[in-house]
Tab-separated table of C-alpha atoms and ligand atoms in Angstrom:
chain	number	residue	atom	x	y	z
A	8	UNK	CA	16.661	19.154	55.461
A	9	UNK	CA	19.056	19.370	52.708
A	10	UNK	CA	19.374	17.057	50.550
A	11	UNK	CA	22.784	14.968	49.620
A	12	UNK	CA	24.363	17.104	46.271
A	13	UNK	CA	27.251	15.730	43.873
A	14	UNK	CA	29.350	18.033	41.301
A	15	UNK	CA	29.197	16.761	37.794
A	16	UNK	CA	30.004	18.513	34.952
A	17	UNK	CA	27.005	18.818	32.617
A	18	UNK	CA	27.177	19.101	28.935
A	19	UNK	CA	24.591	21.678	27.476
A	20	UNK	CA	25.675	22.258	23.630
A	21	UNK	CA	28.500	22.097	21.800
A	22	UNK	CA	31.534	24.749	24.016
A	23	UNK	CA	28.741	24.888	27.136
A	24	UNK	CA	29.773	22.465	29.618
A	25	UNK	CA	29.184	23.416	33.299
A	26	UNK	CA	29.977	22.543	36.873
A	27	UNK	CA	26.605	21.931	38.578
A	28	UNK	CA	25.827	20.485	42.127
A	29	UNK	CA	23.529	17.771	41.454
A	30	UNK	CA	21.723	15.255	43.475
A	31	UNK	CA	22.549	12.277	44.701
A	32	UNK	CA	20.494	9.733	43.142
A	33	UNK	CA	18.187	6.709	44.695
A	34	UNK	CA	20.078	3.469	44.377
A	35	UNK	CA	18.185	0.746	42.693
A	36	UNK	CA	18.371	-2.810	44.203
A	37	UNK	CA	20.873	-3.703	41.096
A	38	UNK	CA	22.746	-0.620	40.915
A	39	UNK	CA	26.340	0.486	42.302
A	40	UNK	CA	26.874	3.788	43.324
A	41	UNK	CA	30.922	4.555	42.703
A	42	UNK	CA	32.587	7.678	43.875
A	43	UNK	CA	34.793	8.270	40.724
A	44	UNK	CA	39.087	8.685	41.971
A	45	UNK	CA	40.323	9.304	38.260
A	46	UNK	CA	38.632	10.406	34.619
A	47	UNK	CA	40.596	10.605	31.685
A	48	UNK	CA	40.354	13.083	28.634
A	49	UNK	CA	39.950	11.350	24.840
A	50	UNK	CA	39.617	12.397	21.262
A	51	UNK	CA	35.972	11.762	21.641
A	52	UNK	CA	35.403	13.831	24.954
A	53	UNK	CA	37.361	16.820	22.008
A	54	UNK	CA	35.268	16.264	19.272
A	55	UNK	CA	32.103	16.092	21.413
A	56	UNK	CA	32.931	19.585	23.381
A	57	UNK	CA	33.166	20.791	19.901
A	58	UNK	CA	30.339	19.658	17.841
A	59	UNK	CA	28.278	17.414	20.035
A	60	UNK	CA	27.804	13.322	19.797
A	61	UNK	CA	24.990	11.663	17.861
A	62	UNK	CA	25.271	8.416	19.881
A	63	UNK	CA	27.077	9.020	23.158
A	64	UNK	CA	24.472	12.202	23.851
A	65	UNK	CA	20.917	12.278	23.462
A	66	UNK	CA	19.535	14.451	25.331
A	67	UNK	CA	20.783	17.907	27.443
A	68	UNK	CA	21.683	18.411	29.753
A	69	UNK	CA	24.007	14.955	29.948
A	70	UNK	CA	26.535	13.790	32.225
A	71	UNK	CA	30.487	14.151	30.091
A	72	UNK	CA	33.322	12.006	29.788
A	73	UNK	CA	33.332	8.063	29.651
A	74	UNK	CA	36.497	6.966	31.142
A	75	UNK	CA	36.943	5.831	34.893
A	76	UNK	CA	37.567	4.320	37.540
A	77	UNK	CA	36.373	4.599	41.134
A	78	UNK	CA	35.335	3.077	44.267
A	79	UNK	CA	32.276	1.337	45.197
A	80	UNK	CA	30.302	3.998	47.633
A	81	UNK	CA	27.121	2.000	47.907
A	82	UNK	CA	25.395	-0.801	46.504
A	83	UNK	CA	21.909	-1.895	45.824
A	84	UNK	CA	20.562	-5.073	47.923
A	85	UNK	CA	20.882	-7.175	45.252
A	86	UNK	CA	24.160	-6.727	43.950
A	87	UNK	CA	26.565	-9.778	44.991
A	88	UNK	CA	29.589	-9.049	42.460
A	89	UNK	CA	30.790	-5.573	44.393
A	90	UNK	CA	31.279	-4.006	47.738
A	91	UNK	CA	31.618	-1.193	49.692
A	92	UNK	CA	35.024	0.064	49.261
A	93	UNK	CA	36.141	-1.990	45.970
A	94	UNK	CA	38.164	-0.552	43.525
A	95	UNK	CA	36.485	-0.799	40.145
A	96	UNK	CA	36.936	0.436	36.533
A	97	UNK	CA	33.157	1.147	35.384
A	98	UNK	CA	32.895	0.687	31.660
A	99	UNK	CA	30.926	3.148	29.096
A	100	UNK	CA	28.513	0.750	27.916
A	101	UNK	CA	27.208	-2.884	28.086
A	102	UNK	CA	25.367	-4.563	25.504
A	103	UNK	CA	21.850	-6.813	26.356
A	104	UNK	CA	23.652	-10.241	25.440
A	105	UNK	CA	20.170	-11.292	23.835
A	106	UNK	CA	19.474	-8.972	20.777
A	107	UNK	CA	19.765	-10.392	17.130
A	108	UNK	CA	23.714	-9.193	17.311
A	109	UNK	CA	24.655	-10.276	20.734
A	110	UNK	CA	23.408	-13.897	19.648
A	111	UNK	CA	25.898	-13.166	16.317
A	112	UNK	CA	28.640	-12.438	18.574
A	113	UNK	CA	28.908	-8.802	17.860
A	114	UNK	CA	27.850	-7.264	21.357
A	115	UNK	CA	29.805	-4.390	20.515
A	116	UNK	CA	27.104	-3.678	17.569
A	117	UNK	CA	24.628	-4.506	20.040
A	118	UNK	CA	21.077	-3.035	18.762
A	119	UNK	CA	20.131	-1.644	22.669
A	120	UNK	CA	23.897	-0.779	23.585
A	121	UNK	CA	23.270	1.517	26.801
A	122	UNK	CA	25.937	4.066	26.769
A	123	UNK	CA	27.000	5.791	30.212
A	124	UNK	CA	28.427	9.253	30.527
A	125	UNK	CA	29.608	11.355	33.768
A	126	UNK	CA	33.180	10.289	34.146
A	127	UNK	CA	33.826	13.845	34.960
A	128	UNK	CA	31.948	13.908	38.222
A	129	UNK	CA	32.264	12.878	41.737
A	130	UNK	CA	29.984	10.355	41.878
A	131	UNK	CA	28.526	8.017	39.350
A	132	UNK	CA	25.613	5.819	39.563
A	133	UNK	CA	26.364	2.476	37.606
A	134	UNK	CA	23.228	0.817	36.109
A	135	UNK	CA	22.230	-3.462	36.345
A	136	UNK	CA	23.460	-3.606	32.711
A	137	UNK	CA	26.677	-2.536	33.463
A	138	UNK	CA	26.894	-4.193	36.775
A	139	UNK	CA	26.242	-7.216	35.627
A	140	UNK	CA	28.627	-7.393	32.782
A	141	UNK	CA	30.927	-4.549	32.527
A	142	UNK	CA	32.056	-3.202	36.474
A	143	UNK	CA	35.794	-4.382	36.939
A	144	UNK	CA	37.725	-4.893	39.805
A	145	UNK	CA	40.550	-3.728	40.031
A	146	UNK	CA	43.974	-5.290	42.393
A	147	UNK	CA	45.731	-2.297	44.562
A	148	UNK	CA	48.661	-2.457	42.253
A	149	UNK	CA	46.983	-0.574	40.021
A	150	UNK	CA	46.268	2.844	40.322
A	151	UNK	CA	42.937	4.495	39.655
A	152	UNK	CA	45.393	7.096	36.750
A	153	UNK	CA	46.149	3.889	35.061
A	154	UNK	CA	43.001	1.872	35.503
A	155	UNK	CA	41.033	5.167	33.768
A	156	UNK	CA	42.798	4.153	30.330
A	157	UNK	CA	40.790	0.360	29.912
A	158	UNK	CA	38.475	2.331	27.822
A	159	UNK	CA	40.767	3.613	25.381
A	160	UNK	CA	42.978	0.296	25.884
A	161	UNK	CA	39.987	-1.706	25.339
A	162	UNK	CA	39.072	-0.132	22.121
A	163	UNK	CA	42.848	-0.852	20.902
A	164	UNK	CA	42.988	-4.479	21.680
A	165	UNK	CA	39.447	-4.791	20.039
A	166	UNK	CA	41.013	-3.267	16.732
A	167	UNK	CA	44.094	-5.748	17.502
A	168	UNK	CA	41.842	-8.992	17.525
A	169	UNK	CA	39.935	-8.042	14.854
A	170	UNK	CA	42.969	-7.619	12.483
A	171	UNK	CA	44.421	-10.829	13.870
A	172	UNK	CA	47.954	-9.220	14.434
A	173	UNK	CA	50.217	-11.869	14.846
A	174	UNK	CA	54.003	-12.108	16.171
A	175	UNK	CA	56.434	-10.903	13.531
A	176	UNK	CA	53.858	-8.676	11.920
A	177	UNK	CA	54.204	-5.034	10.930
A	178	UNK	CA	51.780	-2.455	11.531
A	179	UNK	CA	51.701	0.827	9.840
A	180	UNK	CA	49.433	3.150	12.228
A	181	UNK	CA	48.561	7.002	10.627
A	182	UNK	CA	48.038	9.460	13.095
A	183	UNK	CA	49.691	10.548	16.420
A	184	UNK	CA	46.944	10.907	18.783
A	185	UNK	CA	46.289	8.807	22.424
A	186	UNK	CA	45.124	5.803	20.482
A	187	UNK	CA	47.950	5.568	18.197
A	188	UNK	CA	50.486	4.897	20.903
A	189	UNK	CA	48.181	2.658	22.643
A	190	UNK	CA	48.067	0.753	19.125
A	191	UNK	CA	52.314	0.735	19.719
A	192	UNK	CA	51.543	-0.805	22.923
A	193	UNK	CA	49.383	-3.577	21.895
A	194	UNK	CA	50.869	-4.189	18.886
A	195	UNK	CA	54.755	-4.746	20.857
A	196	UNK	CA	52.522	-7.165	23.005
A	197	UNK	CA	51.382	-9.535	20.603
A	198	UNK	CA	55.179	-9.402	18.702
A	199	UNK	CA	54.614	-7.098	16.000
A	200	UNK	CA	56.410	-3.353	15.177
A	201	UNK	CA	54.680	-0.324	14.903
A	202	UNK	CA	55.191	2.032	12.127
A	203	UNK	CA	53.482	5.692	12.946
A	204	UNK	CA	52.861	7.752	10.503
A	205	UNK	CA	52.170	11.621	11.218
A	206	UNK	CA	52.689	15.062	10.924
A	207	UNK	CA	53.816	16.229	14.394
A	208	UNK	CA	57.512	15.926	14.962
A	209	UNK	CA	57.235	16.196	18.846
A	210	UNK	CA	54.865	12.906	18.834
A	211	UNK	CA	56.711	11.203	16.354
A	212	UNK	CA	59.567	11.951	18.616
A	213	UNK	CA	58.019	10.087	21.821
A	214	UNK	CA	56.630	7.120	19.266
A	215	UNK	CA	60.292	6.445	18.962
A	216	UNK	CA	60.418	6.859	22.556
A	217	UNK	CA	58.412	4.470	22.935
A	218	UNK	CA	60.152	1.469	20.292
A	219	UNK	CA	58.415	2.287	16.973
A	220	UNK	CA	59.435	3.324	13.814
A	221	UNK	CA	58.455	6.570	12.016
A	222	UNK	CA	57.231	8.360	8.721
A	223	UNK	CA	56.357	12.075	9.013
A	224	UNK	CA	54.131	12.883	6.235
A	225	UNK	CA	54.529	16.002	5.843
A	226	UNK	CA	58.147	15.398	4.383
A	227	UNK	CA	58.106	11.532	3.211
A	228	UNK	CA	56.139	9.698	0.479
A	229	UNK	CA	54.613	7.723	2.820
A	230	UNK	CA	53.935	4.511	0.827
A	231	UNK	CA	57.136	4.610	-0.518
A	232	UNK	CA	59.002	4.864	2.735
A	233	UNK	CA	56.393	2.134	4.194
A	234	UNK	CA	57.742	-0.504	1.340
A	235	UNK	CA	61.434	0.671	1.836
A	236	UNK	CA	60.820	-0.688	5.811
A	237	UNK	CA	59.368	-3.676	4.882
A	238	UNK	CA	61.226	-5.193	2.216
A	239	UNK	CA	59.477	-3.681	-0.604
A	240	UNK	CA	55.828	-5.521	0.254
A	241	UNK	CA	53.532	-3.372	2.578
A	242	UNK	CA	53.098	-3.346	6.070
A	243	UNK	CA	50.715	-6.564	6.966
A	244	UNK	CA	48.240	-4.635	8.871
A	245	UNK	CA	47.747	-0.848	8.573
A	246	UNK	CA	45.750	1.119	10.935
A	247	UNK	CA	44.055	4.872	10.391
A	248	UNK	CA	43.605	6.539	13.338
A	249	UNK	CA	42.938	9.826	12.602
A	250	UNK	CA	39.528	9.515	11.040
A	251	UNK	CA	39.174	11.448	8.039
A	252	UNK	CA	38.678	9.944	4.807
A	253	UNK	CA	41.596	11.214	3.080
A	254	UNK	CA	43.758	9.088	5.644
A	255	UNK	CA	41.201	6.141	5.200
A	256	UNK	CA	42.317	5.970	1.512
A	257	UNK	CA	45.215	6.698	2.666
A	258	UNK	CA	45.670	3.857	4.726
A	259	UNK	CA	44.840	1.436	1.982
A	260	UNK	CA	47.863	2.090	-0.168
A	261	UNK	CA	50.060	1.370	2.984
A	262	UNK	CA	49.810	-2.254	2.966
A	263	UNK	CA	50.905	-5.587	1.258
A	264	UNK	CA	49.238	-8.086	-1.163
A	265	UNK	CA	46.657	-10.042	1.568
A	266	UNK	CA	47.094	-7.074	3.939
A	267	UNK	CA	44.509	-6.058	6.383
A	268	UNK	CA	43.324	-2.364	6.657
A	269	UNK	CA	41.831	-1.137	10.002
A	270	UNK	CA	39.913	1.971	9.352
A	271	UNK	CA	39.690	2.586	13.105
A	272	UNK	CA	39.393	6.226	13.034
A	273	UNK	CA	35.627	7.629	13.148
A	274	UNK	CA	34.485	9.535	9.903
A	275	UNK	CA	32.253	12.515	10.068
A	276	UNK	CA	28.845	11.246	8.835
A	277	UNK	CA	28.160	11.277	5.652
A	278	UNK	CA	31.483	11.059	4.354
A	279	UNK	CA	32.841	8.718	1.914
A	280	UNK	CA	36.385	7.184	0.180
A	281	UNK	CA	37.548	5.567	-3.044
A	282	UNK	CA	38.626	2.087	-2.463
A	283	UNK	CA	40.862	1.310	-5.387
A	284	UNK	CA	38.878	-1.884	-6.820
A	285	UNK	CA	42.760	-3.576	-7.846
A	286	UNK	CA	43.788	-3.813	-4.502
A	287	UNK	CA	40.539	-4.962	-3.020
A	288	UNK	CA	40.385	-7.739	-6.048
A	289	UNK	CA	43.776	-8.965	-7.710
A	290	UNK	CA	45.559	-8.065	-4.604
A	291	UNK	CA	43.041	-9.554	-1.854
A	292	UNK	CA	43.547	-6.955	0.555
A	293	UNK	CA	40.952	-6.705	3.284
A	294	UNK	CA	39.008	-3.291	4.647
A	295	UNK	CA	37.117	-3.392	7.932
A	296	UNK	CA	35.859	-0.474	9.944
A	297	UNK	CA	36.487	-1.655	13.671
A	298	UNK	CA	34.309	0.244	16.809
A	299	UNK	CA	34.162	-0.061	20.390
A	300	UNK	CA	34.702	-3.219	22.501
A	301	UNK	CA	33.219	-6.060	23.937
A	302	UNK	CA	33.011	-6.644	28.042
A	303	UNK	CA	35.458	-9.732	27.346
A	304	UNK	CA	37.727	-7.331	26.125
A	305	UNK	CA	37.340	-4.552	28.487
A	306	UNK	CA	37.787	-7.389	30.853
A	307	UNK	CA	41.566	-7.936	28.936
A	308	UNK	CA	42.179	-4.272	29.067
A	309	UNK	CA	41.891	-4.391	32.678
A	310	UNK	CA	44.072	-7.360	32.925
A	311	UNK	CA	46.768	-5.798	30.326
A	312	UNK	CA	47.520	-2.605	32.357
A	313	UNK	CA	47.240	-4.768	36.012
A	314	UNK	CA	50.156	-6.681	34.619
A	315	UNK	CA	51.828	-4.042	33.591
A	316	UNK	CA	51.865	-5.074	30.461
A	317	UNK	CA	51.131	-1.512	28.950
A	318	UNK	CA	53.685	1.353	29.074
A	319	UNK	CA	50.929	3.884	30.631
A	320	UNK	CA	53.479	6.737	32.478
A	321	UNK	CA	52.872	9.351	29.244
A	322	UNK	CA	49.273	8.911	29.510
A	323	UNK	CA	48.824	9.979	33.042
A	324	UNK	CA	51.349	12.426	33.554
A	325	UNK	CA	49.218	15.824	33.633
A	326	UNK	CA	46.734	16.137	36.221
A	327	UNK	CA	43.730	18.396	36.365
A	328	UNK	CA	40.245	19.055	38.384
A	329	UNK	CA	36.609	19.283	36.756
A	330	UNK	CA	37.086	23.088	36.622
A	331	UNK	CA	39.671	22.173	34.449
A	332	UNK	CA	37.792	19.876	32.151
A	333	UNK	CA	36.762	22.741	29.504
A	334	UNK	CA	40.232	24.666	29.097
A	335	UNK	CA	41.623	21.349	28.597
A	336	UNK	CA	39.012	20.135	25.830
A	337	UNK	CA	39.244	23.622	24.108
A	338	UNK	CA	42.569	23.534	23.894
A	339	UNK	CA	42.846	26.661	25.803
A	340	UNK	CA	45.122	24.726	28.220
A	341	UNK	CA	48.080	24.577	25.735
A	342	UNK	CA	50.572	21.618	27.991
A	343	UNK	CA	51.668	19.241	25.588
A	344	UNK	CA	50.269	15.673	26.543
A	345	UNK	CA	48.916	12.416	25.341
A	346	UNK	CA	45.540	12.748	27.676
A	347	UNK	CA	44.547	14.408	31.020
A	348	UNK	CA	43.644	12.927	34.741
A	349	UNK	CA	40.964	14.237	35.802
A	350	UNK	CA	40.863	13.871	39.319
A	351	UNK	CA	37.180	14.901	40.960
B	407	LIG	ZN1	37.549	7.619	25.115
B	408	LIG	ZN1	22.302	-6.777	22.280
């Protein structure tokens, strides 16, 4: 007898992922077994190919990649929320709802968040944690390309709420990566204008594409040309999204007296910035770090894109397989785009 075999791709160390037939695991009574239709690539998939991830893998070999969607193969007897045959968006994580920060309202700081890799694999076994609060379904308008990006989307609208951007606002966003354009997205939503700030003319190019304005840095004062586009003030909100702490600092010059600075962007550990002590004080500006996102939110995300509320056509344009996962994360695979579909 043989038994059933999946491929996932397996990360080992940092630049050793591999292609492995695995087996197909036992389903528990509260689990959902979903055959995965779409992956998509992020910064974080990049930086973790590179260097590893202290949080998202603890232990080798792991399952890779964190955002899907997929349909339900199989489910455990207990399971009343899914079916056979459902299309779904399986979140990364889901937080316990009961620790000492779920009962503040912070389940994204949740002390036993349960993180779930293996995106980038044909099947995917979706634990009770995640069943129970984080497994969306998804309508048939929206395909499994664009139903991958709630992650990322999730994250963004997080960041959004936090910051309490409002109609009318202006956000200054610094960097030109995936999540920046996302920010556009979310930002045009709620009434405000983007203003991205980068180095790479191409992407500043398709953030004008897509409605905002620009600064390239590598040619403007940036603060200066922020307070010549908003009337001499500041943007309201300004974002980094790059996540390095010279952008960090960065990002706090960018805005107005009472402006709110997002420092969205992951900093390698151990890092640190100078806050400027008159801004924080006499000009009552505001600093939060922002991460993940809550299964409310997620819940959003999945609502945004169904309604087509997010321009998603730039995200999903390049298509690849899992052989194709590690030429794409090394950069080896040179095609210009904003992420990759991985299709299983
Ligand atoms: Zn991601
Ligand atoms: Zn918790």
């Amino acid at each position: 007898m043989t038994a059933e075999t999946y491929k996932s791709l397996l990360f080992y160390a940092p630049k050793d992922i591999r292609l492995e037939d695995v087996l197909v695991p036992e389903i528990g009574d509260n689990e959902v077994l979903v055959r995965i239709k779409a992956a998509t690539t992020c910064g974080t998939d990049k930086k973790t190919y590179e260097r590893g991830h202290p949080v998202l893998i603890k232990s080798v070999p792991s399952p890779f990649g964190h955002e899907m969607a997929g349909m339900v193969e199989k489910t455990g007897k207990d399971v009343t929320t899914v079916a056979i045959g459902d299309r779904v968006v399986v979140a990364n994580s889901a937080p316990c709802l009961d620790c000492f920060y779920c009962r503040k309202q912070k389940p994204n700081l949740c002390e036993n968040l349960f993180f779930l890799n293996g995106a980038f694999a044909e099947l995917i076994l979706v634990p009770q944690a995640i069943v129970e609060h984080n497994l969306h379904k998804i309508p048939d308008s929206l395909s499994f390309d664009e139903a991958a990006l709630s992650e990322p989307l999730a994250c963004v609208i997080h960041a959004a709420k936090q910051m309490g951007i409002i109609a009318g606002e202006t956000v200054a966003v610094i960097g030109t990566g995936p999540m920046a354009f996302l920010f556009i997205e979310v930002v045009r939503h709620l009434g405000g204008k983007s203003i991205i700030v980068g180095r790479n003319e191409e992407r500043l190019r398709l953030a004008r594409d897509f409605g905002a304005e620009t600064i390239n840095s590598t040619t403007e004062d940036v603060a200066a040309a922020i307070k010549s586009k908003t009337g001499g003030h500041g943007a309201d909100v300004a974002i980094e999204a790059v996540g390095q702490p010279a952008t960090w600092q960065q990002a706090v010059s960018l805005v107005r007296k009472g402006g709110r600075v997002c420092l969205y962007g992951g900093a390698p550990r151990g890092t640190s910035f100078l806050l400027d002590t008159y801004r924080v004080h006499y000009e009552e500006i505001t600093v939060s770090g922002i991460f993940h996102h809550t299964p409310k939110i997620f819940k959003t995300a999945v609502e945004w894109l169904s309604q087509g509320k997010i321009r998603t056509k730039e995200f999903i344009s390049e298509k690849r397989t899992l052989a194709d996962v590690a030429s794409v994360l090394s950069g080896q695979d040179k095609t210009e785009s904003l992420k990759f579909v991985i299709h299983p």
